[in-house]
Short mmCIF file of C-alpha atoms in Angstrom, two decimals:
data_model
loop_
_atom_site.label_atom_id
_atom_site.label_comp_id
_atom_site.label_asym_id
_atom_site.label_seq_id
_atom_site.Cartn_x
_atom_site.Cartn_y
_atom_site.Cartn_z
CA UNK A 1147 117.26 174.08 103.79
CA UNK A 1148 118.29 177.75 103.91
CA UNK A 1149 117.30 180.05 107.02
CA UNK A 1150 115.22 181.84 104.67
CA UNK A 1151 113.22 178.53 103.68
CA UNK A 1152 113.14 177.99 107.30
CA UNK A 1153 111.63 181.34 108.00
CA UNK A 1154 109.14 181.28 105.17
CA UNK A 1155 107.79 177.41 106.43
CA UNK A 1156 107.49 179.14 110.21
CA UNK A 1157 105.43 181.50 109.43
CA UNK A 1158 103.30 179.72 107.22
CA UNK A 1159 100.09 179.32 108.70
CA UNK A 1160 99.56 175.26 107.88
CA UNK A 1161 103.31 175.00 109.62
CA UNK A 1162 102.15 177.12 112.79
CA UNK A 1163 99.09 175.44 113.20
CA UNK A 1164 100.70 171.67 113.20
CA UNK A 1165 103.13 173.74 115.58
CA UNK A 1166 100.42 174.19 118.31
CA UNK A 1167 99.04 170.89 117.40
CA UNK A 1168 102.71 169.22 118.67
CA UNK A 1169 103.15 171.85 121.69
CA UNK A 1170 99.37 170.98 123.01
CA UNK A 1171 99.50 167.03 122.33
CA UNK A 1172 103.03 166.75 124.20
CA UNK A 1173 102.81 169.46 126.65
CA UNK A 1174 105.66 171.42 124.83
CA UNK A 1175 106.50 174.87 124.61
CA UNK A 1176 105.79 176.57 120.93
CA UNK A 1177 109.27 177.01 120.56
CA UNK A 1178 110.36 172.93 121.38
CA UNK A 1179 107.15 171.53 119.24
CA UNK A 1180 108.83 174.03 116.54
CA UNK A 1181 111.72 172.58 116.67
CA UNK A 1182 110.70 168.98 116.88
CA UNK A 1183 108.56 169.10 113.93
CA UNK A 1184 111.27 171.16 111.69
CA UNK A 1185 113.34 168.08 112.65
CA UNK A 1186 110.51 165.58 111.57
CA UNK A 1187 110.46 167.57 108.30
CA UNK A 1188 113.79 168.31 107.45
CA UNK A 1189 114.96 164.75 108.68
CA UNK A 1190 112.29 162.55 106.69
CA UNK A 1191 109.73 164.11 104.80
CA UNK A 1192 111.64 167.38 102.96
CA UNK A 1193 115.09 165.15 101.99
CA UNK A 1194 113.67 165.10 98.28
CA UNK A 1195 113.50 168.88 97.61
CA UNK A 1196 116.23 171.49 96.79
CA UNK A 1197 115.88 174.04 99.08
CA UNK A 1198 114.71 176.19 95.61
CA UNK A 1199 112.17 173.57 95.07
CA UNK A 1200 110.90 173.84 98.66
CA UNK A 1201 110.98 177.93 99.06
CA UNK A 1202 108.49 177.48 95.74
CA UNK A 1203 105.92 175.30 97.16
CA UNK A 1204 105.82 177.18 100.45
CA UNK A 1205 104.81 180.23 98.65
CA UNK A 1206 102.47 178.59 96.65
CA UNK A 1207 101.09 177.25 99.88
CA UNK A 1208 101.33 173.56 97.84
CA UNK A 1209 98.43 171.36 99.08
CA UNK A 1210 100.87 168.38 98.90
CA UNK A 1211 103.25 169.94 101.15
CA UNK A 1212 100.85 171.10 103.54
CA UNK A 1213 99.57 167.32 104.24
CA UNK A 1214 102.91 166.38 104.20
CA UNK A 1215 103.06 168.81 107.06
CA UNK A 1216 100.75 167.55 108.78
CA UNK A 1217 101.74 163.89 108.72
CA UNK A 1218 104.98 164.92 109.87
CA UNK A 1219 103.32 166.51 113.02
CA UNK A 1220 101.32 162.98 113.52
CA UNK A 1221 104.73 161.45 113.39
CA UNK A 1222 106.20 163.26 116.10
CA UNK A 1223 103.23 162.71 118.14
CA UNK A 1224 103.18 159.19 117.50
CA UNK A 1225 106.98 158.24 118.07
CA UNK A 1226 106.49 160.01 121.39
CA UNK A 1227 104.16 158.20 122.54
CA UNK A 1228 105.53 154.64 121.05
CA UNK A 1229 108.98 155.65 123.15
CA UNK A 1230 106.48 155.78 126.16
CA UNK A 1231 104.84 152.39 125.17
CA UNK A 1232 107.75 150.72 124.74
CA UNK A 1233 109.29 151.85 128.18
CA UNK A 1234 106.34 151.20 129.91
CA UNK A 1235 106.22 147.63 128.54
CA UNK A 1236 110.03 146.98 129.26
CA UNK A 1237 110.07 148.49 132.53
CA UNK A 1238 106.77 147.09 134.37
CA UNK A 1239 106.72 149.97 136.06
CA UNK A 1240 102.93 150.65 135.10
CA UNK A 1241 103.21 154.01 133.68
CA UNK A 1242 100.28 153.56 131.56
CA UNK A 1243 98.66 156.20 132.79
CA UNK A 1244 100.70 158.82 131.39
CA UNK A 1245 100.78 157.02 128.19
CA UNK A 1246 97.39 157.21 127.79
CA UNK A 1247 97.31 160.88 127.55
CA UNK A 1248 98.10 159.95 124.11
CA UNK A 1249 94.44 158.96 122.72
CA UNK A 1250 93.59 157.98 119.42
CA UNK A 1251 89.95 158.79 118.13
CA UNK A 1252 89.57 155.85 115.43
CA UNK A 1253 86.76 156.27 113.03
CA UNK A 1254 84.86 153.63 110.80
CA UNK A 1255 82.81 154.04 107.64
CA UNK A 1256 79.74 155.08 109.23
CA UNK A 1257 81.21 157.60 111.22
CA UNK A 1258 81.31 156.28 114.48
CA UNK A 1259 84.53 156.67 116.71
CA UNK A 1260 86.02 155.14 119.47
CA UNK A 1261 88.76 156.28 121.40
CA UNK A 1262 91.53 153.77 122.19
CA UNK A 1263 95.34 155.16 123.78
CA UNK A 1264 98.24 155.18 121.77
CA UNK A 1265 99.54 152.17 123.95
CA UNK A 1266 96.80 150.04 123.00
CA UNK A 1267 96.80 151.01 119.59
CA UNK A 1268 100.92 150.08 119.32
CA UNK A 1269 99.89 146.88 120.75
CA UNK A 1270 97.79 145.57 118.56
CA UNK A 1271 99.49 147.16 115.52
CA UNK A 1272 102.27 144.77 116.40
CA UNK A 1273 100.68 141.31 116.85
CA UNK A 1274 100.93 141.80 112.28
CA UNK A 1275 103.48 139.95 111.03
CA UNK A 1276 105.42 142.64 108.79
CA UNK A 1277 107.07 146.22 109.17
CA UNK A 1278 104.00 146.75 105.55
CA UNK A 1279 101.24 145.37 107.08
CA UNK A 1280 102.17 147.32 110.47
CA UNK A 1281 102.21 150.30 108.73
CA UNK A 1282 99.04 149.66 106.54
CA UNK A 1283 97.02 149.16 109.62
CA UNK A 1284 98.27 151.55 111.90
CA UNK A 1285 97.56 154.34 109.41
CA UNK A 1286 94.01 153.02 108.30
CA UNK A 1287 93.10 153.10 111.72
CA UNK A 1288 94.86 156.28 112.60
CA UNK A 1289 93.95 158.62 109.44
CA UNK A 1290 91.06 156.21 107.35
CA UNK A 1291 90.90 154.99 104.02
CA UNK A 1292 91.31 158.16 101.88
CA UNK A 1293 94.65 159.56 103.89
CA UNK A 1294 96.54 155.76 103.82
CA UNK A 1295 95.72 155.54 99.87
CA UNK A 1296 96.93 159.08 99.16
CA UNK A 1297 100.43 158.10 101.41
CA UNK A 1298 100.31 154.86 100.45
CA UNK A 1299 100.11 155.35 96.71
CA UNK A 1300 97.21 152.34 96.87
CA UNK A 1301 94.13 152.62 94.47
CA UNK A 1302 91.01 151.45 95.84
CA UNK A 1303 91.37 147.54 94.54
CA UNK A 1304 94.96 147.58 96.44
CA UNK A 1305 93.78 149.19 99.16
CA UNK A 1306 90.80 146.81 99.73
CA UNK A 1307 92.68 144.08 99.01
CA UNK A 1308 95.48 144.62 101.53
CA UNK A 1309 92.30 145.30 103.82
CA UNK A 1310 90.90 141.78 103.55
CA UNK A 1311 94.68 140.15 104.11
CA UNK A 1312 94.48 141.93 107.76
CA UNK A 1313 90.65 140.99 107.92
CA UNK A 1314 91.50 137.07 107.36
CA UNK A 1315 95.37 137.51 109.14
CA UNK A 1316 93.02 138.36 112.67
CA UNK A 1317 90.38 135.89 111.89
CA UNK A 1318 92.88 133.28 111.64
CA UNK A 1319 95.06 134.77 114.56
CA UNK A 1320 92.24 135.47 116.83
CA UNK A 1321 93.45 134.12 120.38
CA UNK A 1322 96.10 136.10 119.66
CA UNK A 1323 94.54 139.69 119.15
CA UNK A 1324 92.20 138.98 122.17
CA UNK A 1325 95.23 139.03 124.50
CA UNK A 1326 95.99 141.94 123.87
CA UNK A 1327 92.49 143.69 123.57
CA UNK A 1328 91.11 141.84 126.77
CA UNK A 1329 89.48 143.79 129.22
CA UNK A 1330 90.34 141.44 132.21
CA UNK A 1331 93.59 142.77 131.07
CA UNK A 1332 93.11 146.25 130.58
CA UNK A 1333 91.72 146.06 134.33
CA UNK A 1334 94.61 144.32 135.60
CA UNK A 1335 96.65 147.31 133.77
CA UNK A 1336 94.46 150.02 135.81
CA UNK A 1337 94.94 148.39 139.13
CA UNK A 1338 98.32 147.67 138.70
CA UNK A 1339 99.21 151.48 137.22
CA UNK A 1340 97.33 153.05 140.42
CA UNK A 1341 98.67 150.73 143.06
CA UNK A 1342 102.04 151.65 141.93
CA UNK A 1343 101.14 155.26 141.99
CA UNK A 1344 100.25 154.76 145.52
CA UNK A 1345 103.23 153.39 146.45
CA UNK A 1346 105.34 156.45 144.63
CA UNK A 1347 103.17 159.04 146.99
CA UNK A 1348 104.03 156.61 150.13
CA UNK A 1349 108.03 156.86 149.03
CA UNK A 1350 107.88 159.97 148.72
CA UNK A 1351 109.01 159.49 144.74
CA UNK A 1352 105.65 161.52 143.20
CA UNK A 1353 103.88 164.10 144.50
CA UNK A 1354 100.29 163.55 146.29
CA UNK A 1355 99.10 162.26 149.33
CA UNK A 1356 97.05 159.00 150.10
CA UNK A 1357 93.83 160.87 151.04
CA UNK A 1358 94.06 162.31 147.24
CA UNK A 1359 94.64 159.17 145.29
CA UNK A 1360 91.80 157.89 147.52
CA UNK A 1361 89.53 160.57 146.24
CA UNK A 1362 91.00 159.86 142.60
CA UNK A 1363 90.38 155.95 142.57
CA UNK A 1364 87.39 155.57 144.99
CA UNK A 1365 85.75 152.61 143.12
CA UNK A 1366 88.95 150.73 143.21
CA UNK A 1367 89.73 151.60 147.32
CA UNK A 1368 85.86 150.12 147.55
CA UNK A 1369 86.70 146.72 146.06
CA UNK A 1370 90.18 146.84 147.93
CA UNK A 1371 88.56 147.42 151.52
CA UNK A 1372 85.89 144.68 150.75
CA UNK A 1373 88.38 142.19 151.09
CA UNK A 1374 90.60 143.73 153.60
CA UNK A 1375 90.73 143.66 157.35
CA UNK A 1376 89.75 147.33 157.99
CA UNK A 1377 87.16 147.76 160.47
CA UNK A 1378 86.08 151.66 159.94
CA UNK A 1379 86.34 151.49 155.70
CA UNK A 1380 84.58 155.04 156.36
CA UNK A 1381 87.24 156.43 158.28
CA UNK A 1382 89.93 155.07 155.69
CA UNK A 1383 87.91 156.43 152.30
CA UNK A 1384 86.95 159.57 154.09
CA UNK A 1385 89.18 160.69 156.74
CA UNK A 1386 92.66 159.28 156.22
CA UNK A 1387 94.57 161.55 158.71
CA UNK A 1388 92.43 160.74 161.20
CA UNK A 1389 91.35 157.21 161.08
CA UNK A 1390 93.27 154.49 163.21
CA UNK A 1391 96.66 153.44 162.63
CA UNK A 1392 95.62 149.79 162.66
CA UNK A 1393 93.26 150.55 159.90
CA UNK A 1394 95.70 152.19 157.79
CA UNK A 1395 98.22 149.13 158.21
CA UNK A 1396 95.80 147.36 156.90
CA UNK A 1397 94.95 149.13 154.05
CA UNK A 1398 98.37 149.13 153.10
CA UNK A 1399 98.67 145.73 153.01
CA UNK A 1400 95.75 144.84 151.06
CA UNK A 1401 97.26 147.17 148.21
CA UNK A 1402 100.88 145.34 148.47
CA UNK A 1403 99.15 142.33 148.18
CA UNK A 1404 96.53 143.60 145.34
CA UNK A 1405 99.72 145.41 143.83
CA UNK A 1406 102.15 141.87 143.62
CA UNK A 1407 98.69 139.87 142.04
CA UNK A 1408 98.23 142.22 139.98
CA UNK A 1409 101.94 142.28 138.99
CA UNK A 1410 101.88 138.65 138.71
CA UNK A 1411 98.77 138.62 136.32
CA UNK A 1412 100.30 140.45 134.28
CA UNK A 1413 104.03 138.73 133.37
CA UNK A 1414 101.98 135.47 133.25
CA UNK A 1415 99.85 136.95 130.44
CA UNK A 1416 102.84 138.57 129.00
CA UNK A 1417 104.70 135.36 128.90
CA UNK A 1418 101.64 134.22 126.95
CA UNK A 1419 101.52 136.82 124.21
CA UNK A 1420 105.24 136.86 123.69
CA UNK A 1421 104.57 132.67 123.64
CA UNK A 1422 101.63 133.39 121.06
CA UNK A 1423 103.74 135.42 118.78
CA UNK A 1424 106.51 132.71 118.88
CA UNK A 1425 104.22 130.13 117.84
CA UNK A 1426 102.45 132.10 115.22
CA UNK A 1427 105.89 133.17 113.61
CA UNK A 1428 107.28 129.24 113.27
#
């Protein structure tokens, strides 16, 4: 691609508004979420064209190319946010949190919509059994029916068809989908991710202070001082600084302890889904 090319696709307006899209998803400046999605484009989706070819169908504003535009800003979105996944998973260190700043509003036929994290959605993406299916459910659920046949190349008998493999693939695979979508889980995940955020403000690793995450998680410091051995639970949700040492020792210890059960829970059922994929794939 020739600087001109380059300059022309800039300015375009479908270009600059995929631009923002990138900066304002990933908390980039204009000029990185530039750069990453001319890198998306030029990388993957532009390879095919000359760079005569491509100067054409930018000035003819080609609808083609515009949607390919947009994909490629998706793309850069998404493999941001699987990098974070994937860390999070591998590290344990419960850094869901940030990775759910990456949400996903899925939509079905009837135009209702539920919002699920890019996590999640990576997750359950990956209990299929092929790099195709994968990629067949992960855009129908990401862009809907009429985007993934367009992409795809799939006319609406291959499309449904493909549909009713995942359909019967989960019915038959159940136990393992529900491991992954449980909310026991997903609770488990929350405590875990906040505890350890706790104990980042108490080592001095994250900014904050123990009176704020209080304020931030007050539901959750309620159902840790029920079981704890705090005598003033007032003094400890209200007035950190000030309540009694004693009471704040033993606060602390009923989040280590929630913290390591927690912890536990979780490799246990990660043992099990890793143990549910090896069975389903012999």
């Amino acid at each position: 691609m020739t600087d001109d090319t380059i300059k022309q696709l800039i300015n375009w307006r479908t270009f600059r508004t995929n631009q923002h899209a990138v900066a304002n998803t990933l908390k980039l400046s204009d000029n990185d979420a530039q750069q990453e999605l001319l890198n998306e484009l030029i990388v993957k989706r532009f390879k095919k064209y000359t760079a005569t070819e491509l100067s054409e169908l930018i000035t003819a504003h080609d609808v083609n190319l515009g949607w390919s535009i947009s994909y490629g800003a998706k793309d850069v979105c998404s493999k941001h946010f699987k990098q974070l996944g994937k860390r999070a998973q591998m590290e344990h260190a419960a850094e869901l949190e940030d990775v759910s700043t990456g949400v996903v509003r899925l939509a079905d036929d009837n135009g209702n919509t539920t919002d699920i994290s890019e996590f999640k959605l990576q997750q359950v993406v990956a209990q299929f059994p092929t790099d195709k299916t994968r990629l067949f459910v992960d855009m129908t659920l990401r862009y809907g029916k009429t985007e993934t046949m367009a992409v795809l190349k799939l006319n609406n008998k291959q499309f449904n068809r493909k549909l009713r493999n995942c359909q019967s693939y989960i019915a038959k695979h159940q136990s393992k989908f529900n491991l992954v979508t449980d909310q026991v889980r997903d609770h488990e995940l929350y405590v875990l991710n906040s505890l350890n955020e706790l104990d980042a403000i108490i080592n001095g690793t994250r900014e904050g202070d123990i009176q704020g995450w209080i304020n931030d998680h007050v539901k959750l410091a309620n159902e840790l001082l029920s079981t704890s051995e705090v005598r003033y639970q007032g003094a400890i949700l209200n007035h950190w600084e000030t309540a009694s040492k004693a009471d704040q020792y033993a606060f602390i210890r009923g989040c280590i302890n929630a913290q390591n059960k927690a912890q536990q829970w979780l490799d246990q059922s990660n043992e099990a889904i890793k143990e549910a994929g090896e069975a389903q794939s012999n």
